[in-house]
Coordinates of C-alpha atoms and ligand atoms in Angstrom, one line a residue:
X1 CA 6.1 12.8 12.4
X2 CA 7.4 9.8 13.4
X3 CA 6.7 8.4 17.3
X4 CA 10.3 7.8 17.8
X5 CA 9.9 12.2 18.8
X6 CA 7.7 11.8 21.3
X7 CA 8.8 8.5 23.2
X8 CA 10.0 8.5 26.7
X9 CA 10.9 5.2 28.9
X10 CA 7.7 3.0 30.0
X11 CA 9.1 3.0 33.5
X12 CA 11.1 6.3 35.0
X13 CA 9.9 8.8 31.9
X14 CA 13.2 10.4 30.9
X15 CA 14.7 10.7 27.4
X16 CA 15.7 8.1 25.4
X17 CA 18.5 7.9 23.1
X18 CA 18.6 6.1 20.4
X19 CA 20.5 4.3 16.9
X20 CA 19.5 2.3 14.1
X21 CA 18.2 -0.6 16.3
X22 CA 17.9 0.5 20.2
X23 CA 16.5 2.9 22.5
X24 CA 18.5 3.0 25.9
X25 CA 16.8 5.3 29.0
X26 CA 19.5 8.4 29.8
X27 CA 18.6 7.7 33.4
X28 CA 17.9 3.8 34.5
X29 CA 19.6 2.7 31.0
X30 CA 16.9 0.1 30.3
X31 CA 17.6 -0.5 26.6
X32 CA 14.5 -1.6 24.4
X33 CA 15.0 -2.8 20.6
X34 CA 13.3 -1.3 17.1
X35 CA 12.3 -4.9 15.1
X36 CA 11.5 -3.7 11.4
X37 CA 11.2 0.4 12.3
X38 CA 8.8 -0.4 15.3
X39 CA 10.3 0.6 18.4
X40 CA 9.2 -2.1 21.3
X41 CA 9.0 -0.6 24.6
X42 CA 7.2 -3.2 26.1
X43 CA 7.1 -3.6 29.8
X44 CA 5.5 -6.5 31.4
X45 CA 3.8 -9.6 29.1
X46 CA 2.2 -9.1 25.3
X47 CA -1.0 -9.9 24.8
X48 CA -0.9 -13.1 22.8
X49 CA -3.7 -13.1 20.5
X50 CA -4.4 -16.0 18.3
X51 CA -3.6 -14.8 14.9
X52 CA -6.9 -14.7 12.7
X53 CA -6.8 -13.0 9.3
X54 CA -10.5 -12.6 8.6
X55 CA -11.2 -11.3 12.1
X56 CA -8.1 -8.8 11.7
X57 CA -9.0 -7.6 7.9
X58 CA -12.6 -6.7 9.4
X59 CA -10.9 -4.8 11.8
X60 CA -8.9 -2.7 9.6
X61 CA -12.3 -1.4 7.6
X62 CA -14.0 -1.0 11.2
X63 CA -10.6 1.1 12.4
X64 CA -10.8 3.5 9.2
X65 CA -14.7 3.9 9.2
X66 CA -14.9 4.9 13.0
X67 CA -11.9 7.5 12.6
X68 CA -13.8 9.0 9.4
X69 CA -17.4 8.7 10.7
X70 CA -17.1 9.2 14.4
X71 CA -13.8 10.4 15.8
X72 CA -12.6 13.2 13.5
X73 CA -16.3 15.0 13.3
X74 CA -15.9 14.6 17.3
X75 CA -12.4 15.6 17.8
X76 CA -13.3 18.7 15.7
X77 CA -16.1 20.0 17.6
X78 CA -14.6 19.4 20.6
X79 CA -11.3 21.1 19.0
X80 CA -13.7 24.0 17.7
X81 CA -12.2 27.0 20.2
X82 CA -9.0 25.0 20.4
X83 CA -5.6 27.3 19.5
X84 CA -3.0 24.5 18.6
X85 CA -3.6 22.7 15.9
X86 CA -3.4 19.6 14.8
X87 CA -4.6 18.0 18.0
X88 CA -2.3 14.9 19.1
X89 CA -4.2 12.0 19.5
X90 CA -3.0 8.6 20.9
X91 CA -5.2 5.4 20.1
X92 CA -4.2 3.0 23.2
X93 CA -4.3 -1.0 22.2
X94 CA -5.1 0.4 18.3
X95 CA -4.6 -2.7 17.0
X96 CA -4.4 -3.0 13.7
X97 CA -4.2 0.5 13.5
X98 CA -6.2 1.7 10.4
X99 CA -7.8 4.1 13.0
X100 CA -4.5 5.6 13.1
X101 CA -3.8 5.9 9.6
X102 CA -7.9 7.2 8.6
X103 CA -6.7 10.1 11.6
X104 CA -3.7 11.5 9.9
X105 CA -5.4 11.6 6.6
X106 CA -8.0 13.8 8.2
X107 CA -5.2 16.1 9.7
X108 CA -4.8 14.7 12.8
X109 CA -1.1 14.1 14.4
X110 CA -2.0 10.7 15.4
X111 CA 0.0 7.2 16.9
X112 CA -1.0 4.4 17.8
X113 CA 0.3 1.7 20.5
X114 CA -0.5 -1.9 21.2
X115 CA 1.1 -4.9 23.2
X116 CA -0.4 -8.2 20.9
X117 CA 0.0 -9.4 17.6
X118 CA -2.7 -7.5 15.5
X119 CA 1.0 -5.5 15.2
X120 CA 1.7 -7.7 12.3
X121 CA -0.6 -5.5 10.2
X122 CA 1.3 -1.9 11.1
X123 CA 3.7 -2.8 8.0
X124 CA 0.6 -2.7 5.8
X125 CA 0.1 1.2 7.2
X126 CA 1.1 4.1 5.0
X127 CA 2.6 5.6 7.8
X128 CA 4.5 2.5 9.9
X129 CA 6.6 4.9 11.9
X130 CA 3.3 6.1 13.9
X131 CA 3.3 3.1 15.8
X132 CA 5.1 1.2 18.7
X133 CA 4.4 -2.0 20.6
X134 CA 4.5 -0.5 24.5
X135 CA 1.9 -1.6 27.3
X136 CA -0.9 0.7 28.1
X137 CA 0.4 -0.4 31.7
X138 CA 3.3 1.2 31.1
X139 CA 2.9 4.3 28.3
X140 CA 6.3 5.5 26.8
X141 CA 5.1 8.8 26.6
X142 CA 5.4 12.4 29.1
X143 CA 2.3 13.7 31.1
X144 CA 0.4 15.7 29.4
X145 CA 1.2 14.4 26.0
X146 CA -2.1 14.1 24.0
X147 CA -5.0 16.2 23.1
X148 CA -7.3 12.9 22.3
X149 CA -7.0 9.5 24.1
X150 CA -8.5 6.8 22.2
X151 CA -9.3 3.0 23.6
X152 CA -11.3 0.9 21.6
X153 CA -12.1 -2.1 23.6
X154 CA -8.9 -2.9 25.2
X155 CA -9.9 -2.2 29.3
X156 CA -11.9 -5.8 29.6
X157 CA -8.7 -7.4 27.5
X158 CA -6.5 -6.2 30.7
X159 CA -6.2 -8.3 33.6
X160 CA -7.4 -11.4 31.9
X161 CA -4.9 -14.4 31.1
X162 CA -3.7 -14.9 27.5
X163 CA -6.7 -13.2 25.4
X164 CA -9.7 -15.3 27.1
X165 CA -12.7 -13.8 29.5
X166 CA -11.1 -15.4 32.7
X167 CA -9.9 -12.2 34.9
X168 CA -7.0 -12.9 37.1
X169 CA -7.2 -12.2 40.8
X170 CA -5.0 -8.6 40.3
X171 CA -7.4 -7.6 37.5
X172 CA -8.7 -4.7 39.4
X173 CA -5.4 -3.2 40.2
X174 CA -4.1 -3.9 36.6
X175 CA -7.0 -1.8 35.0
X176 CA -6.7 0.9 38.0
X177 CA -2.8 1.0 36.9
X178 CA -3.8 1.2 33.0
X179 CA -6.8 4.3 33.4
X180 CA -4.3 6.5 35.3
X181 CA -1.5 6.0 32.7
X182 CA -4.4 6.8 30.2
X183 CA -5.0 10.1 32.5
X184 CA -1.9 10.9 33.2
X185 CA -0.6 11.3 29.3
X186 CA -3.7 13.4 28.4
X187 CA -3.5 17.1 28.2
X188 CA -5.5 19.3 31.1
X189 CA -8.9 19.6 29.5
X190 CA -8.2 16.8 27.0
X191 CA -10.7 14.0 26.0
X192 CA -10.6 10.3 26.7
X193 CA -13.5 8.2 24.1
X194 CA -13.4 4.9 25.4
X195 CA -15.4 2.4 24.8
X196 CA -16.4 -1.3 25.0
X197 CA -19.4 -3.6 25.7
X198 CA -21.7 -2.6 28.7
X199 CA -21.0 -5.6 31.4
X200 CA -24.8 -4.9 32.7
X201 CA -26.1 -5.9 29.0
X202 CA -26.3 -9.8 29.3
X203 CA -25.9 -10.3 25.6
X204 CA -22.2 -9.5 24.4
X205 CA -22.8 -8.9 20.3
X206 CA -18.6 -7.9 20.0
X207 CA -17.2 -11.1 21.7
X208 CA -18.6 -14.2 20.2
X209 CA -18.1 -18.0 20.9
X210 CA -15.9 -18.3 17.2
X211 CA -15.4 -15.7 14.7
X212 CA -18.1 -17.9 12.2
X213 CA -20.6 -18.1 14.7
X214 CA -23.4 -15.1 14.9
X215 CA -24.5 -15.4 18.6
X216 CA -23.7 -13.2 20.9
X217 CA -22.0 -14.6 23.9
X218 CA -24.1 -14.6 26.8
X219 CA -22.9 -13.5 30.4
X220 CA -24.1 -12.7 33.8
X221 CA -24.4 -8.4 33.9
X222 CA -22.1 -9.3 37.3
X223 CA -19.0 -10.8 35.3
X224 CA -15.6 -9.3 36.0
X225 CA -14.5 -9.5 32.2
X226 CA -16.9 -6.5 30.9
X227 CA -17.2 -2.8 32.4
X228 CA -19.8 -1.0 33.8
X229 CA -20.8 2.6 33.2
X230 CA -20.2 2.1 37.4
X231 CA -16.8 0.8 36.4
X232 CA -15.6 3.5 34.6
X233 CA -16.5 5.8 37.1
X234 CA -15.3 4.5 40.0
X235 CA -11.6 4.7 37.8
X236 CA -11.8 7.8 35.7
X237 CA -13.9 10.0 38.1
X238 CA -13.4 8.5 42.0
X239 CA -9.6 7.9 41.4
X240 CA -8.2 9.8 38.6
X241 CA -10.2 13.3 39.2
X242 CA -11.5 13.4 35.7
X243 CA -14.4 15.9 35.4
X244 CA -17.3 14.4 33.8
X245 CA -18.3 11.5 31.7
X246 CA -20.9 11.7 28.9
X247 CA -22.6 8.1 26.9
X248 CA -22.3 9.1 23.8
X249 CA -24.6 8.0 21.2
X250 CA -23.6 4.7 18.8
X251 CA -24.4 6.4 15.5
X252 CA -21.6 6.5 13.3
X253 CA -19.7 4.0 15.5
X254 CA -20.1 0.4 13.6
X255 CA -19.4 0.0 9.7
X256 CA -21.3 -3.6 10.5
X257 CA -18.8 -5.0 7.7
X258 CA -19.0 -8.3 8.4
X259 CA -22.5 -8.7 8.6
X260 CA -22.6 -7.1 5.2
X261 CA -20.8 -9.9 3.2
X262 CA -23.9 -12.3 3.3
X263 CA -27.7 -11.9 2.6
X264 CA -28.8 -13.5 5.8
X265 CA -26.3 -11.1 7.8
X266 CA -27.7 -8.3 5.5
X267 CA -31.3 -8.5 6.4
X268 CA -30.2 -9.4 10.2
X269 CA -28.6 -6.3 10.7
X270 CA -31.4 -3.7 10.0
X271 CA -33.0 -4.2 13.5
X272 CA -30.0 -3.9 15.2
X273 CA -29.1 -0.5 12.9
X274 CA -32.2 1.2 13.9
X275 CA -31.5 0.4 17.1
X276 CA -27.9 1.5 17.4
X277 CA -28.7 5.0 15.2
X278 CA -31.9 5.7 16.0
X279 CA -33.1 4.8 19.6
X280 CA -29.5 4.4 21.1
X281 CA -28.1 7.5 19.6
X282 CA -31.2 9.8 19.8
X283 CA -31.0 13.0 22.4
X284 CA -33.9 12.5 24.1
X285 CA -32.9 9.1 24.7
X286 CA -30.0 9.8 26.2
X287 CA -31.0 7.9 29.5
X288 CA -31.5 4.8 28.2
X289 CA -27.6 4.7 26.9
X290 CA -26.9 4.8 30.8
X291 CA -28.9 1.3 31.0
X292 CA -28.4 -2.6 30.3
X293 CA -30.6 -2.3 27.4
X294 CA -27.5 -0.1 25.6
X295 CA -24.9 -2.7 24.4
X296 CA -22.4 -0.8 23.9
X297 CA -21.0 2.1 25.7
X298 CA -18.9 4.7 24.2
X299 CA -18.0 7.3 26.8
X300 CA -16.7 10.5 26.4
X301 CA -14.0 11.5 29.2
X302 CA -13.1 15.0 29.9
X303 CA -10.0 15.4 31.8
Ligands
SAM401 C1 -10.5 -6.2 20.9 S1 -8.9 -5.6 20.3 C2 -9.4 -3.9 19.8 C3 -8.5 -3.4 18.8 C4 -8.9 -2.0 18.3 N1 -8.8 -1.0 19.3 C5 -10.2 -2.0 17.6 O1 -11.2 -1.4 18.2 O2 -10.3 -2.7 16.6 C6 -8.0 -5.3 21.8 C7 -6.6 -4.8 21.5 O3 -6.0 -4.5 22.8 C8 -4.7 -4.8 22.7 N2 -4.2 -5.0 24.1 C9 -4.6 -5.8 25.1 N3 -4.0 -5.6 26.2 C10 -3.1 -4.6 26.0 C11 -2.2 -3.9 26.8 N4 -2.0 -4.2 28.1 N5 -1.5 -2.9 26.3 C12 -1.7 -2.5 24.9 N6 -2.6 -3.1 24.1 C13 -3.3 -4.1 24.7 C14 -4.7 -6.2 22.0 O4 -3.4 -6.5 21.4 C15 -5.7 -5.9 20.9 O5 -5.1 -5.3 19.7

C-alpha cells in the first residue's frame, strides 16, 4: 500500500487531497509537493546531512539486518495474541530506509519517514511509495495510526544545528514536541523501540570523529547531545503517560558490517560481540543494561 492512503497534514491533521504532483489540506489548504513519487510534507527545516556514500551503503545492510534479526521476531511476539494483522509499523527518521523494505518482506505493512538527505537512497527501494520526507516534529499521520513505532537514533539528531553534536538552546522542547508526536500516532497498547547511544556511557562507539577513523568519540555522561535512560523517561513516561519501559538486550541489533571489511576490524570486533550478545543481552544481566557500562540503549515503549 502506498503512504499516499494514510497521510494527513503535518499541522491541523485533516485529509488531504491530492493530483499527480501536490497534496493540498481540505481544511487550512497548505499545499505540499510529490518530487519523483515522494510526497514532501515537510514542516520546519531538513536535516542537512553531508552526503557520504560509504557511510549510507553501511547503513542500508545495518537497516535490513536489524528488521530481519531484531524487529520482526519482536514485533511477532509482541503481535502473538494480536487480532489484526499485518501490524502497521512506522520507522521515524528511517533513513535510508532498507529497514522499511526488510519489514514488508517479512509481512509487515510498513513506511518509513525522514527529513535529511539519506532520502536520496528511497529510489533504490523496491517499494519507493512507502516513503515520505515529513518531520518527526510534525507527523503527517492520524492518532492512533501505528501498531509499531520505530526510531533508530534520530532523538539526539533533534535539537542540534545542521547534523553536528552542538544542541541549540530549545533542544529540550524540540525533543519534548517530537516523543509526543511519536505517542500520539501510536495505537493504545502499541510499542515504541527506540533506541540510541546511552549519554551516561562516556565512550560514543556510533558517532565517531570521521567515518575512517575507529575511535569512539569521547564525551562527558552530562552532554546534552546523547539521552539518558532518565531522558527517556522523564518524555515517554512523566509527560506522555506511556506505561512502562523495558532495556532490551543488544543481541541481534548490530550486523558490525563495517568492521567486517578488514582483518584488523575483524579480530577488533570479537570483544565487543561478546559483550553486546552475551553479557549485555543476557537476562540475568538485565540490570547492568540500565547502567553507563551499557553503550547502547534499545528501549522497548509500551503505550
Ligand atoms: C543517525 S541517522 C539514523 C538513520 C536510521 N534510523 C538508521 O538507524 O540507520 C539519523 C536520521 O534521522 C533523520 N532525522 C534527523 N532529524 C529528523 C527530523 N526532525 N525528522 C525526521 N528525520 C530526522 C536524519 O535525516 C537521519 O536519516
Amino acid at each position: 500500500m502506498s503512504i499516499l492512503e494514510n497521510l494527513v497534514c503535518p499541522v491541523c491533521h485533516a485529509p488531504l487531497e491530492h493530483t499527480q504532483t501536490t497534496l493540498t489540506c481540505v481544511k487550512c489548504r497548505q499545499t505540499y509537493s510529490i518530487n519523483r513519487t515522494f510526497p514532501d510534507l515537510l514542516v520546519g527545516a531538513r536535516f542537512e546531512d553531508d552526503f557520504c556514500e560509504c557511510l549510507w551503503c553501511n547503513e542500508e545492510n545495518t537497516g535490513r539486518f536489524l528488521s530481519e534479526n531484531y524487529l520482526a521476531p519482536l514485533f511477532t511476539r509482541l503481535q502473538e495474541n494480536a487480532r489484526h494483522r499485518p501490524a502497521k509499523v512506522l520507522s521515524i527518521g528511517c533513513g535510508v530506509g532498507t529497514d522499511v523494505e526488510a519489514l514488508c518482506e517479512r509481512g509487515f505493512d510498513a513506511y518509513g519517514i525522514d527529513s535529511g538527505n539519506r532520502s536520496r537512497y528511497w529510489e533504490r527501494r523496491k517499494q519507493p511509495e512507502r516513503y515520505a520526507v515529513a518531520n518527526a516534529k510534525y507527523l503527517p499521520f492520524e492518532n492512533e495510526s501505528f501498531d509499531f513505532i520505530v526510531m533508530g537514533c534520530v532523538l539526539p539528531h533533534i535539537g542540534v544545528g545542521n547534523d553536528t553534536y552542538v544542541t541549540q538552546p530549545d533542544y529540550v522542547e524540540q525533543r519534548a514536541r517530537t516523543v509526543s508526536e511519536m505517542v500520539r500516532v501510536t495505537k493504545k497498547d502499541g510499542y515504541l523501540i527506540v533506541s540510541s547511544p546511552n549519554k551516561r556511557c562516556p565512550l560514543d562507539f556510533f558517532h565517531r570523529r570521521s567515518v575512517s577513523s575507529h575511535m569512539p568519540r569521547l564525551h562527558w555522561p552530562w552532554e546534552s547531545f546523547l539521552l539518558s535512560l532518565n531522558d527517556y523517561r522523564h518524555f515517554f513516561l512523566k509527560e506522555n503517560g506511556c506505561r512502562r519501559i523495558d532495556v532490551m538486550p543488544l543481541r541481534g541489533y548490530w550486523g558490525f558490517f563495517s568492521s567486517s571489511k578488514y582483518l584488523l576490524g575483524k579480530i577488533l570486533q570479537l570483544p565487543v560481540r561478546f559483550y553486546f550478545e552475551n553479557i549485555l543481552s543476557w537476562r540475568a544481566f538485565g540490570f547492568i543494561r540500565k547502567t553507563a557500562v551499557n553503550p547502547w540503549l534499545i528501549l522497548l515503549i509500551k503505550k
